[in-house]
mmCIF file of C-alpha atoms in Angstrom:
data_model
loop_
_atom_site.group_PDB
_atom_site.id
_atom_site.type_symbol
_atom_site.label_atom_id
_atom_site.label_comp_id
_atom_site.label_asym_id
_atom_site.label_seq_id
_atom_site.Cartn_x
_atom_site.Cartn_y
_atom_site.Cartn_z
ATOM 1 C CA MET A 1 20.716 -31.930 29.273
ATOM 2 C CA LYS A 2 20.231 -33.644 25.896
ATOM 3 C CA LEU A 3 16.968 -35.511 27.398
ATOM 4 C CA LYS A 4 15.435 -32.145 28.391
ATOM 5 C CA PHE A 5 15.762 -30.712 24.772
ATOM 6 C CA ALA A 6 14.326 -34.007 23.161
ATOM 7 C CA MET A 7 11.056 -33.595 25.526
ATOM 8 C CA LEU A 8 11.033 -30.280 24.365
ATOM 9 C CA SER A 9 11.151 -31.484 20.894
ATOM 10 C CA VAL A 10 8.087 -33.655 21.473
ATOM 11 C CA LEU A 11 6.190 -30.729 23.329
ATOM 12 C CA ILE A 12 6.755 -28.521 20.153
ATOM 13 C CA ALA A 13 5.947 -30.825 17.844
ATOM 14 C CA SER A 14 2.726 -31.880 19.315
ATOM 15 C CA ALA A 15 1.956 -28.072 20.364
ATOM 16 C CA PRO A 16 -1.395 -27.296 17.926
ATOM 17 C CA MET A 17 -0.813 -25.208 14.878
ATOM 18 C CA ALA A 18 -2.791 -21.946 14.051
ATOM 19 C CA GLU A 19 -5.666 -23.113 12.149
ATOM 20 C CA ALA A 20 -5.392 -21.113 9.057
ATOM 21 C CA CYS A 21 -8.912 -20.030 7.212
ATOM 22 C CA THR A 22 -8.867 -22.624 4.578
ATOM 23 C CA SER A 23 -12.115 -20.939 2.663
ATOM 24 C CA ASP A 24 -12.121 -21.028 -1.103
ATOM 25 C CA GLY A 25 -10.327 -17.989 -1.992
ATOM 26 C CA MET A 26 -7.173 -17.974 0.427
ATOM 27 C CA LEU A 27 -4.285 -17.119 -1.276
ATOM 28 C CA PHE A 28 -1.941 -16.974 1.771
ATOM 29 C CA PHE A 29 -1.961 -17.625 5.445
ATOM 30 C CA ASP A 30 0.337 -17.806 8.304
ATOM 31 C CA ALA A 31 0.693 -17.566 12.010
ATOM 32 C CA ASN A 32 3.484 -15.239 12.048
ATOM 33 C CA PRO A 33 4.186 -13.945 8.643
ATOM 34 C CA ARG A 34 7.366 -11.606 7.806
ATOM 35 C CA ALA A 35 6.010 -8.312 5.852
ATOM 36 C CA THR A 36 7.795 -6.238 3.782
ATOM 37 C CA LEU A 37 6.885 -2.945 1.935
ATOM 38 C CA PHE A 38 8.494 -2.273 -1.185
ATOM 39 C CA VAL A 39 8.356 1.393 -3.018
ATOM 40 C CA VAL A 40 7.993 1.260 -6.896
ATOM 41 C CA PRO A 41 10.019 1.498 -8.776
ATOM 42 C CA ASP A 42 12.642 2.464 -6.137
ATOM 43 C CA ASP A 43 12.993 -1.230 -5.160
ATOM 44 C CA LEU A 44 13.000 -3.075 -8.353
ATOM 45 C CA PRO A 45 14.034 -5.646 -9.597
ATOM 46 C CA LEU A 46 12.590 -7.632 -6.489
ATOM 47 C CA SER A 47 14.372 -10.634 -5.216
ATOM 48 C CA ASP A 48 12.862 -14.071 -5.526
ATOM 49 C CA SER A 49 10.658 -14.954 -2.817
ATOM 50 C CA LYS A 50 8.471 -18.440 -1.804
ATOM 51 C CA GLY A 51 5.676 -15.952 -0.335
ATOM 52 C CA ILE A 52 2.949 -13.847 -2.049
ATOM 53 C CA THR A 53 3.689 -10.392 -3.234
ATOM 54 C CA VAL A 54 0.585 -8.009 -3.954
ATOM 55 C CA THR A 55 -0.389 -4.634 -4.685
ATOM 56 C CA GLY A 56 -0.657 -2.715 -1.252
ATOM 57 C CA ALA A 57 -2.149 0.550 -0.839
ATOM 58 C CA TYR A 58 -3.658 2.976 -3.349
ATOM 59 C CA THR A 59 -1.688 4.578 -5.721
ATOM 60 C CA GLY A 60 -1.993 8.314 -6.541
ATOM 61 C CA THR A 61 -1.440 10.961 -8.781
ATOM 62 C CA GLU A 62 0.932 12.679 -6.604
ATOM 63 C CA LEU A 63 4.510 12.263 -7.207
ATOM 64 C CA ARG A 64 7.109 11.602 -5.130
ATOM 65 C CA GLU A 65 10.366 13.940 -5.151
ATOM 66 C CA GLY A 66 12.506 10.612 -5.758
ATOM 67 C CA GLY A 67 10.058 10.124 -8.775
ATOM 68 C CA GLY A 68 7.344 8.032 -9.220
ATOM 69 C CA ASN A 69 3.793 7.943 -7.810
ATOM 70 C CA ALA A 70 2.920 8.260 -4.393
ATOM 71 C CA PRO A 71 1.043 5.913 -2.427
ATOM 72 C CA VAL A 72 -2.671 7.130 -1.104
ATOM 73 C CA GLY A 73 -2.545 7.890 2.784
ATOM 74 C CA PHE A 74 0.297 8.020 5.301
ATOM 75 C CA PHE A 75 3.346 5.399 3.935
ATOM 76 C CA LEU A 76 6.661 4.730 5.937
ATOM 77 C CA GLN A 77 8.985 2.199 4.645
ATOM 78 C CA ASP A 78 11.495 1.039 7.218
ATOM 79 C CA GLY A 79 11.652 4.396 8.969
ATOM 80 C CA GLU A 80 11.503 6.596 6.024
ATOM 81 C CA VAL A 81 8.619 8.611 5.293
ATOM 82 C CA ILE A 82 7.119 7.989 1.710
ATOM 83 C CA ASN A 83 4.149 9.943 1.636
ATOM 84 C CA ARG A 84 3.472 12.150 5.051
ATOM 85 C CA ASN A 85 -0.194 12.996 4.214
ATOM 86 C CA GLY A 86 -2.573 11.033 5.916
ATOM 87 C CA GLY A 87 -5.639 9.619 4.241
ATOM 88 C CA PRO A 88 -9.221 9.282 4.921
ATOM 89 C CA MET A 89 -8.965 5.558 5.394
ATOM 90 C CA ASP A 90 -9.477 3.969 8.880
ATOM 91 C CA GLY A 91 -7.555 1.036 8.348
ATOM 92 C CA VAL A 92 -3.864 0.600 8.781
ATOM 93 C CA LEU A 93 -1.322 -1.898 8.260
ATOM 94 C CA LEU A 94 1.453 -1.574 10.643
ATOM 95 C CA ILE A 95 4.874 -3.629 10.753
ATOM 96 C CA ASP A 96 6.972 -3.129 13.922
ATOM 97 C CA GLY A 97 9.648 -5.647 13.874
ATOM 98 C CA ASP A 98 8.016 -8.792 13.729
ATOM 99 C CA ASN A 99 4.825 -7.517 15.263
ATOM 100 C CA VAL A 100 2.724 -7.559 12.091
ATOM 101 C CA ARG A 101 -0.792 -6.439 12.546
ATOM 102 C CA ILE A 102 -3.535 -4.764 11.221
ATOM 103 C CA THR A 103 -4.996 -1.712 13.214
ATOM 104 C CA ARG A 104 -6.951 1.438 13.153
ATOM 105 C CA ARG A 105 -5.776 5.251 12.289
ATOM 106 C CA ASP A 106 -7.015 6.654 15.206
ATOM 107 C CA VAL A 107 -5.755 3.829 17.429
ATOM 108 C CA ILE A 108 -2.078 4.693 16.758
ATOM 109 C CA GLY A 109 -2.838 8.257 16.359
ATOM 110 C CA ILE A 110 -2.318 9.198 12.946
ATOM 111 C CA ASP A 111 -5.620 10.711 12.493
ATOM 112 C CA SER A 112 -3.901 14.217 12.899
ATOM 113 C CA ALA A 113 -0.952 15.911 11.462
ATOM 114 C CA GLU A 114 0.816 15.709 14.961
ATOM 115 C CA GLY A 115 0.196 11.994 15.457
ATOM 116 C CA ARG A 116 1.619 11.559 11.975
ATOM 117 C CA LEU A 117 4.763 13.441 12.968
ATOM 118 C CA ALA A 118 5.265 12.015 16.274
ATOM 119 C CA LEU A 119 4.923 8.268 14.642
ATOM 120 C CA ALA A 120 7.104 9.216 12.049
ATOM 121 C CA GLU A 121 9.835 10.105 14.503
ATOM 122 C CA ARG A 122 9.591 7.097 16.470
ATOM 123 C CA ALA A 123 9.654 5.079 13.211
ATOM 124 C CA LYS A 124 12.974 6.356 12.331
ATOM 125 C CA GLN A 125 14.359 4.586 15.614
ATOM 126 C CA ASP A 126 12.008 1.379 15.621
ATOM 127 C CA HIS A 127 12.224 0.981 11.579
ATOM 128 C CA ILE A 128 8.421 0.815 11.298
ATOM 129 C CA SER A 129 6.639 0.233 7.880
ATOM 130 C CA MET A 130 2.986 1.281 7.124
ATOM 131 C CA LEU A 131 0.504 1.463 4.938
ATOM 132 C CA GLN A 132 -3.330 3.157 4.852
ATOM 133 C CA SER A 133 -6.329 1.877 3.459
ATOM 134 C CA HIS A 134 -10.138 1.335 3.787
ATOM 135 C CA LEU A 135 -11.023 -0.964 7.029
ATOM 136 C CA LEU A 136 -13.459 -3.416 6.120
ATOM 137 C CA ILE A 137 -13.644 -5.499 9.407
ATOM 138 C CA SER A 138 -12.839 -4.116 13.027
ATOM 139 C CA ASP A 139 -12.856 -6.116 15.929
ATOM 140 C CA GLY A 140 -14.891 -8.763 14.327
ATOM 141 C CA GLU A 141 -17.665 -6.252 13.056
ATOM 142 C CA LEU A 142 -18.386 -4.925 9.578
ATOM 143 C CA ASP A 143 -16.447 -1.449 9.343
ATOM 144 C CA ILE A 144 -18.389 -0.229 6.000
ATOM 145 C CA HIS A 145 -21.790 0.311 4.824
ATOM 146 C CA GLU A 146 -23.779 -0.490 1.876
ATOM 147 C CA ILE A 147 -23.721 2.163 -0.894
ATOM 148 C CA GLU A 148 -26.198 1.989 -3.855
ATOM 149 C CA ASP A 149 -24.579 1.478 -7.204
ATOM 150 C CA ALA A 150 -21.080 0.781 -5.651
ATOM 151 C CA PRO A 151 -18.505 -0.484 -8.229
ATOM 152 C CA ARG A 152 -17.812 -4.250 -8.631
ATOM 153 C CA PHE A 153 -14.305 -5.624 -8.785
ATOM 154 C CA THR A 154 -12.279 -8.840 -8.072
ATOM 155 C CA ARG A 155 -11.360 -7.794 -4.187
ATOM 156 C CA ARG A 156 -7.951 -8.678 -2.611
ATOM 157 C CA VAL A 157 -8.026 -8.519 1.361
ATOM 158 C CA LEU A 158 -5.998 -8.685 4.087
ATOM 159 C CA ILE A 159 -7.325 -10.545 6.729
ATOM 160 C CA GLN A 160 -6.233 -10.897 10.691
ATOM 161 C CA THR A 161 -7.627 -13.822 12.753
ATOM 162 C CA GLU A 162 -7.051 -15.165 16.357
ATOM 163 C CA ASP A 163 -4.481 -17.653 14.373
ATOM 164 C CA GLY A 164 -2.276 -15.226 12.096
ATOM 165 C CA LEU A 165 -2.740 -13.105 8.907
ATOM 166 C CA GLY A 166 -3.761 -14.043 5.274
ATOM 167 C CA ILE A 167 -4.691 -13.051 1.922
ATOM 168 C CA TRP A 168 -8.398 -13.554 0.859
ATOM 169 C CA GLN A 169 -9.515 -12.985 -3.038
ATOM 170 C CA SER A 170 -13.289 -12.728 -4.200
ATOM 171 C CA ALA A 171 -14.113 -15.459 -7.174
ATOM 172 C CA GLN A 172 -16.022 -12.766 -8.981
ATOM 173 C CA PRO A 173 -16.460 -8.933 -8.732
ATOM 174 C CA LEU A 174 -18.028 -7.504 -5.928
ATOM 175 C CA THR A 175 -18.738 -4.016 -4.057
ATOM 176 C CA LEU A 176 -16.226 -3.239 -1.096
ATOM 177 C CA TYR A 177 -19.100 -4.194 1.289
ATOM 178 C CA SER A 178 -20.104 -7.272 -0.478
ATOM 179 C CA ALA A 179 -16.585 -8.315 -0.326
ATOM 180 C CA ALA A 180 -16.450 -7.625 3.518
ATOM 181 C CA VAL A 181 -19.418 -9.555 4.018
ATOM 182 C CA ALA A 182 -18.292 -12.843 1.658
ATOM 183 C CA VAL A 183 -14.702 -12.368 4.083
ATOM 184 C CA GLN A 184 -16.660 -12.216 7.202
ATOM 185 C CA THR A 185 -18.496 -15.299 6.483
ATOM 186 C CA ALA A 186 -15.795 -17.174 5.060
ATOM 187 C CA CYS A 187 -13.136 -16.627 7.832
ATOM 188 C CA ALA A 188 -14.674 -14.495 10.804
ATOM 189 C CA PRO A 189 -11.392 -12.385 10.868
ATOM 190 C CA THR A 190 -10.954 -9.812 13.648
ATOM 191 C CA MET A 191 -9.509 -7.361 11.352
ATOM 192 C CA ALA A 192 -9.826 -6.983 7.646
ATOM 193 C CA LEU A 193 -7.988 -4.395 5.126
ATOM 194 C CA ASN A 194 -8.817 -3.756 1.375
ATOM 195 C CA LEU A 195 -5.648 -3.847 -0.642
ATOM 196 C CA ASP A 196 -5.697 -2.184 -4.016
ATOM 197 C CA MET A 197 -6.655 -4.053 -7.114
ATOM 198 C CA GLY A 198 -8.578 -3.347 -10.668
ATOM 199 C CA SER A 199 -6.051 -2.209 -13.010
ATOM 200 C CA TYR A 200 -3.393 -2.268 -10.347
ATOM 201 C CA ASP A 201 -3.760 -6.125 -9.645
ATOM 202 C CA TYR A 202 -0.313 -7.072 -9.352
ATOM 203 C CA CYS A 203 0.148 -10.734 -7.649
ATOM 204 C CA VAL A 204 3.099 -13.400 -7.671
ATOM 205 C CA SER A 205 2.918 -16.496 -5.353
ATOM 206 C CA ASP A 206 5.810 -18.715 -5.157
ATOM 207 C CA GLY A 207 7.011 -17.181 -8.267
ATOM 208 C CA ARG A 208 3.652 -17.709 -10.338
ATOM 209 C CA TYR A 209 1.884 -14.645 -11.375
ATOM 210 C CA CYS A 210 -1.935 -14.890 -9.897
ATOM 211 C CA GLY A 211 -2.804 -11.190 -10.939
ATOM 212 C CA LEU A 212 -4.060 -9.053 -13.780
ATOM 213 C CA ARG A 213 -0.523 -7.098 -14.426
ATOM 214 C CA ARG A 214 2.864 -9.132 -15.176
ATOM 215 C CA ASP A 215 4.438 -5.309 -14.877
ATOM 216 C CA THR A 216 4.823 -2.850 -12.060
ATOM 217 C CA GLU A 217 4.619 0.234 -14.368
ATOM 218 C CA ARG A 218 1.608 2.127 -12.776
ATOM 219 C CA LEU A 219 1.991 0.885 -9.215
ATOM 220 C CA SER A 220 3.781 2.892 -6.200
ATOM 221 C CA ASN A 221 4.027 0.122 -3.566
ATOM 222 C CA LEU A 222 3.955 -3.455 -2.946
ATOM 223 C CA LEU A 223 3.424 -5.566 0.137
ATOM 224 C CA ARG A 224 4.991 -9.281 0.583
ATOM 225 C CA LEU A 225 4.014 -11.896 2.950
ATOM 226 C CA GLU A 226 6.481 -14.668 3.825
ATOM 227 C CA ARG A 227 5.955 -17.842 5.954
ATOM 228 C CA GLY A 228 7.507 -17.486 9.049
ATOM 229 C CA GLU A 229 9.641 -20.345 10.866
ATOM 230 C CA ARG A 230 9.079 -22.013 13.834
ATOM 231 C CA PRO A 231 12.102 -22.204 16.207
ATOM 232 C CA GLN A 232 13.822 -25.492 16.571
ATOM 233 C CA PRO A 233 15.103 -26.748 19.655
ATOM 234 C CA ASP A 234 19.099 -27.425 19.637
ATOM 235 C CA GLY A 235 19.101 -30.963 20.055
ATOM 236 C CA ASP A 236 22.976 -30.767 21.183
ATOM 237 C CA ALA A 237 22.756 -27.661 23.602
ATOM 238 C CA GLU A 238 23.749 -28.440 27.029
ATOM 239 C CA ASP A 239 22.688 -27.102 30.720
#
């Protein structure tokens, strides 16, 4: 009945929205973002987007068979293995259909060659994408230790809270540990993953540049987050 769908519309409209972290430094936040990994230069030029596109995994010196530098760590794009070599970093961004989450390499079993092979086989069937990087926060607790004389850079961090995923950026150069403390204080994420910066800092948000680079010559990969759409009831549907 139309009345039922009208009531459903009211319930959806009045349902609480996920509370985004509104701290200074938040570049993006969404309850259910769509995430895409791009391989550079293979996927260039990129299509226009109203979301945010940033450098994802670190870029290594090893060359891929298809040309271009390989991302550091185990890297999958839509089920295809881009780099089969696992990195020592514990953090993983896993994109499994609409399920986008930060997790640990030991949790999904890619801390061994056998585990990476098994996931690569499943990825072919399920079109899984993933990257590895340093894990800063795990289960709400710091997962990094302070190191004396650690380098300081402007930091960009992918965060996961109970309300969604977002990208946070420091206002000034910080050590990786200081960045973890700062983002924990600002947003209290359950998980946080470092994104590549320094001379690899690429960022485009809603069509506007927000990073150091305006070219992708040195990059091996990019991460794009776009806002998910809330389902709307069909007001003309019948029982």
